[in-house]
């Protein structure tokens, strides 16, 4: 990656680990990080806005986009397609913007094949017991669905070694700080800082 391209942050978590709330808090604190809005074939939930939470499209439209090579990655999750626009990602990072992808583990793998320098962050629940009680507490899913999500969570947690950072979401504020710390540390890497601070550094280095 040349120094002028932006960072790609990929945030992955098992269902119920609190990823969406953490990412929302991160984006509020790190206003220079942009969220990639995925395409999906699932129906909008109450309060979800087309173009803001997702681009909601039909299965036919999504399959047409697959055939056209429009996706950087895509996967089928719980019976629906989800995918990331290749064009949007490439244009934003080429313009030097940092972007964040909130996607599943299959998508994370595909993105890191294309962009091995992308930063993978895994959100862990403090324990399986806590995860189970969070999933049950939602009250929206049957026991079978909760059990299936717990089995999937165990399988996803087994892949933790594929990620660069692991943030435990036990106490929400602390997890937010940890996530923001990861993002800030990456943004403060010297190659990026040298580029961002080029003119002031030229001046400081000339003065010495
Ligand atoms: P939900 O339907 O609850 O919004 O999302 C279900 C799962 O799909 C979550 O794990 C979410 O991170 C994942 N997901 C959302 N967008 C994408 C995407 O563009 N690509 C992939 N691979 N997964 C996605």
XYZ file of C-alpha atoms and ligand atoms in Angstrom:
232
model
C 0.000 0.000 0.000
C 1.424 3.382 -0.907
C 1.503 5.965 1.847
C -1.181 8.024 0.147
C -3.868 5.340 0.406
C -6.287 5.169 3.302
C -6.521 2.388 5.879
C -9.102 -0.374 5.673
C -10.465 -1.459 9.058
C -12.508 -4.657 9.124
C -14.613 -5.262 12.224
C -15.947 -8.780 12.748
C -17.857 -10.254 15.680
C -20.165 -13.122 16.490
C -23.849 -12.248 16.586
C -24.682 -10.673 19.966
C -21.162 -9.416 20.738
C -22.315 -5.799 20.386
C -20.520 -4.934 17.163
C -23.096 -2.527 15.748
C -23.216 -0.354 18.901
C -19.429 -0.339 19.194
C -18.953 0.629 15.561
C -21.563 3.398 15.895
C -19.697 4.800 18.921
C -16.372 4.523 17.106
C -17.640 6.400 14.045
C -18.940 9.166 16.310
C -15.542 9.512 17.978
C -13.394 8.994 14.874
C -15.123 11.272 12.398
C -12.351 10.762 9.834
C -13.304 7.076 9.432
C -16.044 6.331 6.885
C -18.385 3.355 7.040
C -18.758 1.211 3.928
C -22.492 0.811 3.275
C -23.052 -2.781 2.158
C -25.534 -4.127 -0.352
C -27.965 -6.733 0.965
C -30.947 -8.765 -0.155
C -32.442 -8.880 3.330
C -35.527 -6.798 4.058
C -35.004 -3.515 5.941
C -35.694 -3.675 9.689
C -37.766 -0.991 11.399
C -35.844 2.272 11.353
C -33.307 1.182 8.737
C -32.798 3.645 5.905
C -31.867 2.628 2.351
C -28.446 3.999 1.454
C -27.571 4.673 5.087
C -27.691 1.318 6.879
C -27.578 -0.781 3.710
C -28.335 -0.535 0.029
C -31.360 -2.833 -0.064
C -31.607 -4.665 -3.388
C -33.440 -7.670 -4.832
C -31.779 -11.068 -5.201
C -31.813 -10.623 -8.975
C -30.097 -7.247 -8.750
C -27.500 -8.664 -6.342
C -26.769 -11.632 -8.602
C -26.390 -9.222 -11.520
C -23.823 -7.282 -9.489
C -21.940 -10.506 -8.695
C -21.828 -11.329 -12.420
C -20.624 -7.804 -13.214
C -17.776 -8.136 -10.688
C -19.085 -5.226 -8.623
C -18.199 -6.719 -5.251
C -14.887 -6.636 -3.432
C -16.383 -9.442 -1.358
C -19.780 -10.958 -0.793
C -21.231 -13.745 1.299
C -24.501 -15.390 2.162
C -25.294 -14.872 5.847
C -28.434 -16.348 7.442
C -29.969 -16.891 3.981
C -29.369 -13.383 2.605
C -26.644 -11.963 0.422
C -24.370 -9.202 1.730
C -21.630 -7.527 -0.286
C -19.147 -4.663 -0.348
C -18.853 -2.350 -3.358
C -15.387 -2.685 -4.892
C -15.641 0.656 -6.669
C -16.553 2.629 -3.539
C -13.741 1.053 -1.483
C -11.103 1.598 -4.147
C -12.071 5.212 -4.781
C -12.204 6.154 -1.081
C -8.850 4.629 -0.154
C -7.236 6.020 -3.316
C -8.372 9.461 -2.137
C -6.617 8.801 1.193
C -9.737 8.172 3.288
C -9.843 5.581 6.071
C -12.775 3.230 5.765
C -14.425 0.681 8.012
C -16.125 -2.519 6.926
C -18.594 -4.122 9.329
C -18.812 -7.528 7.707
C -18.769 -11.233 8.540
C -15.742 -13.536 8.788
C -16.136 -14.854 5.223
C -16.045 -11.323 3.818
C -13.070 -10.432 6.031
C -11.086 -13.299 4.535
C -11.903 -12.217 0.980
C -10.962 -8.582 1.626
C -7.647 -9.571 3.169
C -6.805 -11.633 0.096
C -7.073 -8.471 -2.001
C -5.771 -6.058 0.654
C -3.470 -8.028 3.001
C -2.636 -4.777 4.813
C -6.287 -4.295 5.889
C -6.546 -4.244 9.682
C -8.721 -7.002 11.112
C -10.388 -6.339 14.467
C -12.384 -9.049 16.218
C -14.930 -8.181 18.900
C -15.142 -10.874 21.574
C -17.885 -11.333 24.142
C -16.478 -11.690 27.689
C -17.680 -15.318 27.803
C -20.036 -17.704 26.040
C -22.400 -17.463 29.016
C -22.644 -13.684 28.633
C -23.131 -14.050 24.884
C -25.904 -16.591 25.454
C -27.698 -14.338 27.911
C -27.368 -11.345 25.538
C -28.824 -13.384 22.665
C -31.679 -14.665 24.849
C -32.235 -11.180 26.261
C -33.043 -9.806 22.818
C -36.215 -11.861 23.036
C -36.534 -11.914 19.244
C -35.112 -15.347 18.492
C -36.289 -18.880 19.286
C -34.168 -21.251 21.421
C -33.081 -23.048 18.234
C -31.895 -19.807 16.645
C -30.019 -18.818 19.830
C -28.380 -22.262 19.990
C -27.377 -22.046 16.331
C -25.887 -18.565 16.833
C -23.922 -19.822 19.856
C -22.492 -22.724 17.832
C -21.576 -20.271 15.056
C -19.996 -17.940 17.622
C -17.722 -20.745 18.855
C -16.654 -21.502 15.285
C -15.956 -17.801 14.584
C -13.996 -17.364 17.826
C -11.813 -20.300 16.748
C -10.659 -18.067 13.853
C -9.473 -15.276 16.155
C -5.842 -15.830 15.106
C -6.676 -14.438 11.629
C -7.195 -10.955 13.115
C -4.714 -8.266 14.156
C -6.598 -7.066 17.237
C -9.063 -8.549 19.704
C -11.372 -6.221 21.653
C -13.409 -7.701 24.507
C -16.844 -6.135 24.837
C -17.493 -6.585 28.540
C -17.806 -3.023 29.790
C -19.084 -0.989 26.807
C -17.177 2.260 27.471
C -13.911 0.393 27.898
C -14.478 -1.578 24.699
C -15.167 1.717 22.856
C -11.896 3.155 24.148
C -10.040 0.002 23.128
C -11.506 0.066 19.622
C -10.728 3.756 19.206
C -7.168 3.132 20.476
C -6.589 0.531 17.761
C -7.844 2.900 15.072
C -5.797 5.830 16.375
C -2.606 3.775 16.688
C -2.913 2.674 13.063
C -3.603 6.241 11.936
C -0.528 7.480 13.788
C 1.887 5.159 11.979
C 4.905 7.079 10.760
C 4.444 6.679 6.963
C 0.965 8.143 7.189
C 2.020 10.915 9.569
C 4.957 11.842 7.324
C 2.549 12.299 4.467
C -0.064 14.192 6.462
C 2.507 16.447 8.130
C 4.716 16.820 5.054
C 4.970 20.600 4.984
C 5.500 21.115 8.713
C 8.052 18.276 8.783
C 9.970 19.793 5.893
C 10.155 22.994 7.893
C 11.176 21.254 11.135
C 13.760 19.059 9.437
C 15.232 22.032 7.545
C 15.559 23.975 10.788
C 17.704 21.311 12.458
P -27.484 -7.942 9.793
O -28.487 -8.560 8.867
O -27.734 -8.307 11.227
O -27.369 -6.450 9.578
O -26.052 -8.548 9.419
C -25.820 -9.936 9.453
C -24.341 -10.212 9.281
O -23.913 -9.834 7.960
C -23.433 -9.433 10.245
O -22.415 -10.302 10.722
C -22.843 -8.359 9.363
O -21.585 -7.929 9.832
C -22.706 -9.112 8.057
N -22.538 -8.201 6.919
C -23.072 -6.962 6.747
N -22.674 -6.419 5.591
C -21.836 -7.329 5.015
C -21.084 -7.335 3.791
O -21.068 -6.404 2.997
N -20.358 -8.455 3.550
C -20.315 -9.522 4.399
N -19.539 -10.558 4.061
N -21.005 -9.544 5.549
C -21.764 -8.459 5.861
